[in-house]
N, C-alpha and C. Protein backbone atom coordinates (compact mmCIF):
# COMPACT_ATOMS: atom_id res chain seq x y z
N MET A 1 -25.51 -20.25 100.22
CA MET A 1 -25.92 -21.35 98.84
C MET A 1 -27.04 -20.11 97.68
N LYS A 2 -28.03 -19.37 98.75
CA LYS A 2 -28.72 -18.09 97.28
C LYS A 2 -27.19 -17.30 97.50
N MET A 3 -26.37 -17.27 97.88
CA MET A 3 -25.29 -16.14 97.42
C MET A 3 -24.35 -17.25 96.13
N GLU A 4 -24.53 -18.63 96.04
CA GLU A 4 -23.62 -19.46 94.49
C GLU A 4 -24.89 -19.67 94.08
N MET A 5 -26.00 -19.55 94.13
CA MET A 5 -27.18 -19.33 93.24
C MET A 5 -27.36 -17.92 92.13
N GLY A 6 -26.40 -17.15 93.38
CA GLY A 6 -27.00 -15.65 92.80
C GLY A 6 -25.94 -15.77 91.58
N ALA A 7 -24.57 -16.28 92.12
CA ALA A 7 -23.49 -15.40 91.37
C ALA A 7 -23.34 -16.64 90.30
N ASN A 8 -24.05 -18.53 90.55
CA ASN A 8 -24.08 -19.22 89.30
C ASN A 8 -24.69 -18.31 88.58
N ASP A 9 -25.99 -17.46 89.08
CA ASP A 9 -26.80 -17.04 87.74
C ASP A 9 -26.50 -16.08 87.20
N ASP A 10 -25.80 -15.01 88.07
CA ASP A 10 -24.59 -14.26 87.14
C ASP A 10 -24.37 -14.83 85.95
N GLU A 11 -23.14 -15.79 86.72
CA GLU A 11 -22.34 -16.54 85.97
C GLU A 11 -23.15 -16.97 84.18
N LYS A 12 -24.42 -17.69 84.07
CA LYS A 12 -25.35 -17.64 83.49
C LYS A 12 -25.70 -17.19 82.14
N MET A 13 -26.21 -15.74 83.51
CA MET A 13 -26.17 -14.41 82.74
C MET A 13 -25.49 -13.94 81.71
N ARG A 14 -24.20 -14.24 82.12
CA ARG A 14 -22.69 -13.65 81.13
C ARG A 14 -22.38 -14.78 79.89
N ILE A 15 -22.79 -15.49 80.46
CA ILE A 15 -21.96 -17.21 79.68
C ILE A 15 -23.88 -16.62 78.13
N TYR A 16 -24.63 -16.74 78.80
CA TYR A 16 -26.07 -16.04 78.10
C TYR A 16 -25.98 -15.42 76.91
N GLU A 17 -25.39 -14.27 77.91
CA GLU A 17 -24.84 -12.97 76.93
C GLU A 17 -24.06 -12.60 76.20
N ARG A 18 -23.11 -13.81 76.23
CA ARG A 18 -21.96 -13.86 75.37
C ARG A 18 -22.56 -14.85 74.44
N ALA A 19 -22.99 -15.72 74.42
CA ALA A 19 -24.15 -16.20 73.27
C ALA A 19 -24.62 -15.59 72.43
N ARG A 20 -25.50 -14.81 73.24
CA ARG A 20 -26.67 -13.64 72.55
C ARG A 20 -25.52 -12.90 71.30
N MET A 21 -24.63 -12.63 72.27
CA MET A 21 -23.36 -11.45 71.32
C MET A 21 -22.94 -12.26 69.60
N ALA A 22 -22.57 -13.75 70.32
CA ALA A 22 -21.77 -14.28 69.92
C ALA A 22 -22.95 -14.83 68.29
N VAL A 23 -24.24 -15.15 68.65
CA VAL A 23 -25.07 -15.28 67.71
C VAL A 23 -25.50 -14.34 66.83
N GLU A 24 -25.23 -13.05 67.66
CA GLU A 24 -25.43 -11.97 66.96
C GLU A 24 -24.25 -11.78 65.62
N ALA A 25 -23.69 -11.66 66.19
CA ALA A 25 -22.13 -11.54 65.23
C ALA A 25 -22.04 -12.77 64.65
N VAL A 26 -22.79 -13.79 64.71
CA VAL A 26 -22.92 -15.21 63.52
C VAL A 26 -24.06 -14.61 62.35
N GLU A 27 -24.80 -14.04 63.08
CA GLU A 27 -26.12 -13.25 62.22
C GLU A 27 -25.73 -11.88 60.92
N ALA A 28 -24.59 -11.24 61.96
CA ALA A 28 -24.50 -10.08 61.28
C ALA A 28 -23.02 -10.47 60.31
N CYS A 29 -22.32 -11.73 59.95
CA CYS A 29 -21.71 -12.50 59.40
C CYS A 29 -22.66 -12.74 58.52
N ASP A 30 -23.30 -13.95 58.79
CA ASP A 30 -24.21 -14.43 57.46
C ASP A 30 -24.77 -12.88 57.01
N MET A 31 -25.36 -12.15 57.01
CA MET A 31 -26.02 -10.93 56.56
C MET A 31 -25.07 -10.17 55.60
N GLU A 32 -23.24 -10.09 56.21
CA GLU A 32 -22.62 -9.53 55.20
C GLU A 32 -21.99 -10.60 54.20
N LEU A 33 -22.45 -11.83 54.93
CA LEU A 33 -22.18 -12.72 53.51
C LEU A 33 -22.46 -12.83 52.39
N LEU A 34 -24.26 -12.55 52.47
CA LEU A 34 -25.21 -12.76 51.75
C LEU A 34 -25.53 -11.25 50.88
N ASP A 35 -24.83 -10.43 51.53
CA ASP A 35 -25.01 -8.94 51.04
C ASP A 35 -23.55 -9.63 49.86
N LYS A 36 -22.57 -9.34 50.51
CA LYS A 36 -21.22 -9.72 49.66
C LYS A 36 -21.48 -10.56 48.26
N THR A 37 -22.10 -11.92 48.70
CA THR A 37 -22.74 -13.08 47.72
C THR A 37 -23.57 -12.12 46.40
N ARG A 38 -24.02 -11.17 47.06
CA ARG A 38 -25.31 -10.63 46.08
C ARG A 38 -24.57 -9.78 45.11
N LYS A 39 -23.56 -8.78 46.04
CA LYS A 39 -22.80 -7.42 45.16
C LYS A 39 -21.76 -8.87 44.29
N TYR A 40 -21.57 -9.37 44.97
CA TYR A 40 -20.40 -11.14 43.88
C TYR A 40 -21.22 -11.36 42.49
N GLU A 41 -22.57 -11.49 42.35
CA GLU A 41 -23.33 -11.81 41.68
C GLU A 41 -23.91 -11.01 40.62
N GLU A 42 -23.81 -9.49 41.10
CA GLU A 42 -24.13 -8.09 40.56
C GLU A 42 -23.07 -8.13 39.63
N LEU A 43 -21.79 -8.08 40.88
CA LEU A 43 -20.22 -8.30 39.42
C LEU A 43 -20.32 -9.07 38.69
N MET A 44 -20.92 -10.23 39.30
CA MET A 44 -20.39 -11.50 37.38
C MET A 44 -21.41 -11.30 36.48
N LEU A 45 -22.63 -10.99 37.09
CA LEU A 45 -23.65 -10.54 36.15
C LEU A 45 -22.87 -8.96 34.99
N GLU A 46 -22.79 -8.10 35.55
CA GLU A 46 -22.25 -6.76 35.07
C GLU A 46 -21.07 -7.68 33.89
N LYS A 47 -20.29 -8.33 34.94
CA LYS A 47 -19.15 -8.60 33.46
C LYS A 47 -19.79 -9.69 33.08
N HIS A 48 -20.54 -10.36 32.98
CA HIS A 48 -21.11 -11.20 32.02
C HIS A 48 -21.42 -10.49 30.48
N LYS A 49 -22.50 -9.06 31.17
CA LYS A 49 -22.84 -8.12 30.07
C LYS A 49 -22.01 -7.74 29.12
N LYS A 50 -20.71 -7.35 30.61
CA LYS A 50 -19.49 -6.52 29.42
C LYS A 50 -18.93 -7.76 28.36
N ILE A 51 -19.01 -8.86 28.49
CA ILE A 51 -18.15 -9.83 27.98
C ILE A 51 -19.20 -9.92 26.84
N MET A 52 -20.49 -9.86 27.07
CA MET A 52 -21.10 -10.26 26.21
C MET A 52 -20.99 -8.86 24.90
N GLN A 53 -21.88 -7.28 25.56
CA GLN A 53 -21.01 -6.34 24.79
C GLN A 53 -20.09 -6.13 23.65
N ILE A 54 -18.87 -7.02 24.74
CA ILE A 54 -17.53 -6.74 23.66
C ILE A 54 -17.33 -7.78 22.46
N GLN A 55 -18.28 -9.10 22.87
CA GLN A 55 -17.96 -10.06 21.93
C GLN A 55 -18.60 -9.16 20.26
N GLN A 56 -19.90 -8.34 21.00
CA GLN A 56 -21.08 -7.91 19.79
C GLN A 56 -19.99 -6.61 19.00
N LEU A 57 -19.54 -6.32 19.80
CA LEU A 57 -18.85 -4.94 19.17
C LEU A 57 -17.82 -5.66 18.51
N GLU A 58 -16.96 -7.01 19.01
CA GLU A 58 -16.17 -7.75 18.00
C GLU A 58 -16.48 -8.27 16.55
N LYS A 59 -17.82 -8.58 16.46
CA LYS A 59 -18.54 -9.00 15.42
C LYS A 59 -18.93 -7.54 14.81
N ILE A 60 -19.33 -6.95 15.08
CA ILE A 60 -19.91 -5.54 14.35
C ILE A 60 -17.93 -5.41 13.93
N MET A 61 -17.66 -5.24 14.46
CA MET A 61 -15.97 -4.70 14.04
C MET A 61 -15.43 -5.46 12.66
N ARG A 62 -15.63 -6.86 12.77
CA ARG A 62 -15.06 -8.19 11.79
C ARG A 62 -16.04 -7.70 10.56
N LEU A 63 -17.31 -7.44 10.57
CA LEU A 63 -18.55 -6.93 9.55
C LEU A 63 -17.85 -5.58 9.29
N LYS A 64 -17.86 -4.77 9.87
CA LYS A 64 -17.30 -3.18 8.72
C LYS A 64 -15.98 -3.66 8.51
N LEU A 65 -14.99 -4.23 8.95
CA LEU A 65 -13.42 -4.90 7.98
C LEU A 65 -13.65 -5.78 7.19
N ALA A 66 -15.04 -6.35 6.66
CA ALA A 66 -14.94 -7.14 5.80
C ALA A 66 -15.83 -5.78 4.22
N GLU A 67 -16.33 -5.44 5.25
CA GLU A 67 -17.38 -4.24 4.36
C GLU A 67 -16.24 -3.37 3.42
N ALA A 68 -15.30 -3.26 4.77
CA ALA A 68 -14.94 -1.99 3.87
C ALA A 68 -13.39 -2.86 2.93
N ASP A 69 -13.08 -3.91 3.33
CA ASP A 69 -12.66 -4.50 2.21
C ASP A 69 -12.99 -4.83 1.15
N MET A 70 -14.45 -4.92 1.13
CA MET A 70 -15.28 -5.11 -0.08
C MET A 70 -15.48 -3.82 -0.87
N PHE A 71 -15.96 -2.80 -0.29
CA PHE A 71 -15.41 -1.43 -0.94
C PHE A 71 -14.61 -1.39 -1.49
N GLN A 72 -13.30 -1.31 -0.86
CA GLN A 72 -12.01 -1.40 -1.64
C GLN A 72 -11.77 -2.26 -2.66
N LEU A 73 -12.14 -3.56 -2.45
CA LEU A 73 -12.26 -4.38 -3.55
C LEU A 73 -13.08 -3.64 -4.84
N LYS A 74 -14.11 -3.08 -4.69
CA LYS A 74 -14.45 -2.50 -5.45
C LYS A 74 -14.39 -1.47 -6.50
N ALA A 75 -13.44 -0.40 -5.24
CA ALA A 75 -12.97 1.07 -5.95
C ALA A 75 -11.95 0.52 -6.66
N ASN A 76 -11.00 -0.71 -6.39
CA ASN A 76 -9.90 -0.99 -7.25
C ASN A 76 -10.76 -1.69 -8.14
N GLU A 77 -11.49 -2.54 -8.53
CA GLU A 77 -12.21 -2.89 -10.23
C GLU A 77 -12.43 -1.39 -10.50
N ALA A 78 -13.40 -0.60 -10.08
CA ALA A 78 -13.72 0.62 -10.74
C ALA A 78 -12.69 1.74 -11.45
N LYS A 79 -11.47 1.70 -10.76
CA LYS A 79 -9.98 2.25 -10.88
C LYS A 79 -9.73 1.44 -12.18
N GLN A 80 -9.73 0.33 -12.33
CA GLN A 80 -9.59 -0.60 -13.82
C GLN A 80 -10.21 -0.40 -14.23
N GLU A 81 -11.21 -0.47 -14.39
CA GLU A 81 -12.74 0.34 -15.04
C GLU A 81 -12.48 1.10 -16.38
N VAL A 82 -11.81 2.08 -15.13
CA VAL A 82 -11.77 3.75 -15.77
C VAL A 82 -10.50 3.83 -16.40
N LEU A 83 -9.81 3.18 -16.08
CA LEU A 83 -8.03 3.49 -16.77
C LEU A 83 -8.48 2.61 -18.27
N ARG A 84 -9.21 1.03 -18.20
CA ARG A 84 -9.44 0.60 -19.60
C ARG A 84 -9.96 1.28 -20.16
N LEU A 85 -11.05 1.99 -19.99
CA LEU A 85 -12.36 3.07 -20.59
C LEU A 85 -11.14 4.05 -21.19
N GLN A 86 -10.52 4.77 -20.34
CA GLN A 86 -9.40 5.67 -21.28
C GLN A 86 -9.20 5.27 -22.14
N ARG A 87 -8.14 4.36 -21.57
CA ARG A 87 -7.42 3.70 -22.85
C ARG A 87 -8.64 3.34 -24.17
N ILE A 88 -9.36 2.60 -24.38
CA ILE A 88 -10.44 2.86 -24.99
C ILE A 88 -10.61 3.90 -25.51
N ALA A 89 -11.12 5.21 -24.61
CA ALA A 89 -11.76 6.45 -25.54
C ALA A 89 -9.91 6.58 -26.16
N ILE A 90 -8.87 6.94 -25.51
CA ILE A 90 -7.89 7.34 -26.69
C ILE A 90 -7.20 6.49 -27.73
N VAL A 91 -7.35 5.60 -27.93
CA VAL A 91 -7.41 4.39 -28.92
C VAL A 91 -8.72 4.71 -29.97
N SER A 92 -10.00 4.84 -29.54
CA SER A 92 -10.94 5.84 -30.69
C SER A 92 -10.17 7.22 -31.08
N GLU A 93 -10.33 7.76 -30.23
CA GLU A 93 -9.78 9.24 -30.54
C GLU A 93 -8.81 8.99 -31.80
N GLU A 94 -7.79 8.33 -31.64
CA GLU A 94 -6.38 8.34 -32.54
C GLU A 94 -7.66 7.35 -33.85
N GLU A 95 -8.04 6.32 -33.94
CA GLU A 95 -8.87 6.40 -34.81
C GLU A 95 -9.31 7.07 -35.75
N TYR A 96 -10.18 8.08 -34.69
CA TYR A 96 -11.39 8.90 -35.20
C TYR A 96 -10.09 10.16 -36.10
N GLY A 97 -8.95 10.22 -35.52
CA GLY A 97 -8.64 11.41 -36.04
C GLY A 97 -7.91 10.83 -37.35
N ASN A 98 -7.18 9.58 -37.07
CA ASN A 98 -6.53 8.80 -38.78
C ASN A 98 -7.49 8.76 -39.59
N SER A 99 -8.45 8.66 -39.33
CA SER A 99 -10.02 8.16 -39.92
C SER A 99 -10.28 9.60 -40.84
N TYR A 100 -10.95 10.86 -39.88
CA TYR A 100 -10.74 12.22 -40.30
C TYR A 100 -9.57 12.63 -41.56
N LEU A 101 -8.68 11.90 -40.59
CA LEU A 101 -7.35 12.75 -41.53
C LEU A 101 -7.04 12.02 -42.58
N ARG A 102 -7.64 11.31 -42.91
CA ARG A 102 -7.77 9.87 -44.09
C ARG A 102 -8.89 10.53 -45.25
N HIS A 103 -10.56 11.15 -44.07
CA HIS A 103 -11.15 11.52 -45.01
C HIS A 103 -10.58 12.84 -46.04
N ARG A 104 -9.89 13.69 -45.11
CA ARG A 104 -9.43 14.94 -45.34
C ARG A 104 -8.65 14.47 -46.70
N LEU A 105 -7.55 13.85 -46.88
CA LEU A 105 -6.85 13.84 -47.61
C LEU A 105 -7.33 13.13 -48.82
N ARG A 106 -8.18 12.15 -48.96
CA ARG A 106 -9.36 11.94 -49.74
C ARG A 106 -10.14 13.38 -50.82
N GLU A 107 -11.06 14.68 -49.75
CA GLU A 107 -11.30 15.38 -50.39
C GLU A 107 -10.10 16.43 -50.92
N ALA A 108 -8.60 15.69 -50.39
CA ALA A 108 -7.85 17.02 -51.28
C ALA A 108 -7.38 16.18 -52.29
N GLU A 109 -7.13 14.66 -52.17
CA GLU A 109 -7.32 14.64 -54.14
C GLU A 109 -8.01 14.55 -54.98
N ALA A 110 -8.91 14.39 -54.09
CA ALA A 110 -10.61 14.57 -55.31
C ALA A 110 -10.69 16.12 -56.01
N GLU A 111 -10.18 17.39 -54.65
CA GLU A 111 -10.03 18.54 -55.14
C GLU A 111 -8.77 18.84 -56.59
N LYS A 112 -7.44 18.15 -55.91
CA LYS A 112 -6.28 18.09 -56.59
C LYS A 112 -7.01 17.29 -57.79
N GLN A 113 -7.41 16.32 -58.18
CA GLN A 113 -7.83 16.14 -59.37
C GLN A 113 -8.59 16.73 -60.33
N TYR A 114 -9.80 17.27 -59.81
CA TYR A 114 -10.96 18.61 -60.36
C TYR A 114 -9.53 19.26 -60.83
N LEU A 115 -8.97 20.54 -60.13
CA LEU A 115 -8.19 21.13 -60.81
C LEU A 115 -7.16 20.62 -61.96
N ILE A 116 -7.11 19.49 -62.08
CA ILE A 116 -6.08 19.11 -63.10
C ILE A 116 -7.05 18.94 -63.92
N GLU A 117 -8.29 18.60 -64.08
CA GLU A 117 -8.88 18.39 -65.01
C GLU A 117 -10.00 19.19 -65.49
N LYS A 118 -9.20 20.80 -64.57
CA LYS A 118 -9.96 21.71 -65.15
C LYS A 118 -9.14 22.51 -65.66
N ILE A 119 -7.82 22.23 -65.55
CA ILE A 119 -6.05 23.02 -66.13
C ILE A 119 -6.22 21.94 -67.26
N ARG A 120 -7.04 20.84 -67.84
CA ARG A 120 -6.73 20.30 -68.96
C ARG A 120 -7.77 20.37 -69.51
N LEU A 121 -8.82 20.28 -69.33
CA LEU A 121 -10.29 21.62 -69.93
C LEU A 121 -9.47 22.58 -70.67
N LYS A 122 -9.33 23.71 -69.27
CA LYS A 122 -8.72 25.05 -70.71
C LYS A 122 -7.40 25.09 -70.75
N GLY A 123 -6.39 23.69 -71.20
CA GLY A 123 -5.99 23.84 -72.07
C GLY A 123 -5.84 23.49 -73.69
N HIS A 124 -7.22 22.38 -73.12
CA HIS A 124 -7.71 22.04 -74.09
C HIS A 124 -8.62 22.78 -74.90
N SER A 125 -9.36 23.97 -74.19
CA SER A 125 -10.39 25.13 -74.28
C SER A 125 -9.13 26.02 -75.31
N LYS A 126 -7.83 26.45 -75.12
CA LYS A 126 -7.65 27.27 -74.97
C LYS A 126 -6.74 26.75 -77.01
N ALA A 127 -6.42 25.48 -76.81
CA ALA A 127 -5.78 24.95 -77.94
C ALA A 127 -6.71 24.80 -78.91
N PHE A 128 -8.45 24.42 -78.99
CA PHE A 128 -9.04 24.60 -79.64
C PHE A 128 -9.76 25.86 -79.75
N ASN A 129 -9.38 27.16 -79.17
CA ASN A 129 -9.82 28.30 -79.78
C ASN A 129 -8.19 28.33 -80.50
N ASN A 130 -7.25 28.42 -80.31
CA ASN A 130 -6.02 28.85 -80.84
C ASN A 130 -6.19 27.75 -82.53
N CYS A 131 -6.77 26.26 -82.34
CA CYS A 131 -7.32 25.73 -84.02
C CYS A 131 -8.11 26.71 -84.74
N ASP A 132 -9.29 27.27 -83.99
CA ASP A 132 -10.83 27.79 -84.78
C ASP A 132 -9.83 29.16 -85.33
N GLY A 133 -8.79 29.41 -84.43
CA GLY A 133 -8.60 31.15 -84.62
C GLY A 133 -7.73 31.26 -85.82
N HIS A 134 -7.25 30.41 -86.27
CA HIS A 134 -6.03 30.11 -87.26
C HIS A 134 -6.99 29.37 -88.82
N SER A 135 -7.62 28.74 -88.41
CA SER A 135 -8.35 27.98 -89.76
C SER A 135 -8.95 28.96 -90.93
């Protein structure tokens, strides 16, 4: 019976040892599961951060595109203003040129009238001198 008890004790020890190893294996699995869960949560947090960064960059990109559109519109308006001012300058130049030519024409007409009067006066003076000399 002692032998039986010894064999029984050995069997119990083997069962106990297998149970202890199974518990250790479960504990190891639990630890691995906790580690994997922690890593998963870290990855999810990192993913969330990346999504937030992407959304922020997309907002900045939309803002910069709107800003670029605004500057392009302002540049187009400035070009139109330059063209308008150039047309005004050309018209003003032409008007100034025409005004200058009209002024010069009036001066030339006045000089012409002066010379005609001068010639007439010389003609009258000669005629008067001729009349005085013949009398």
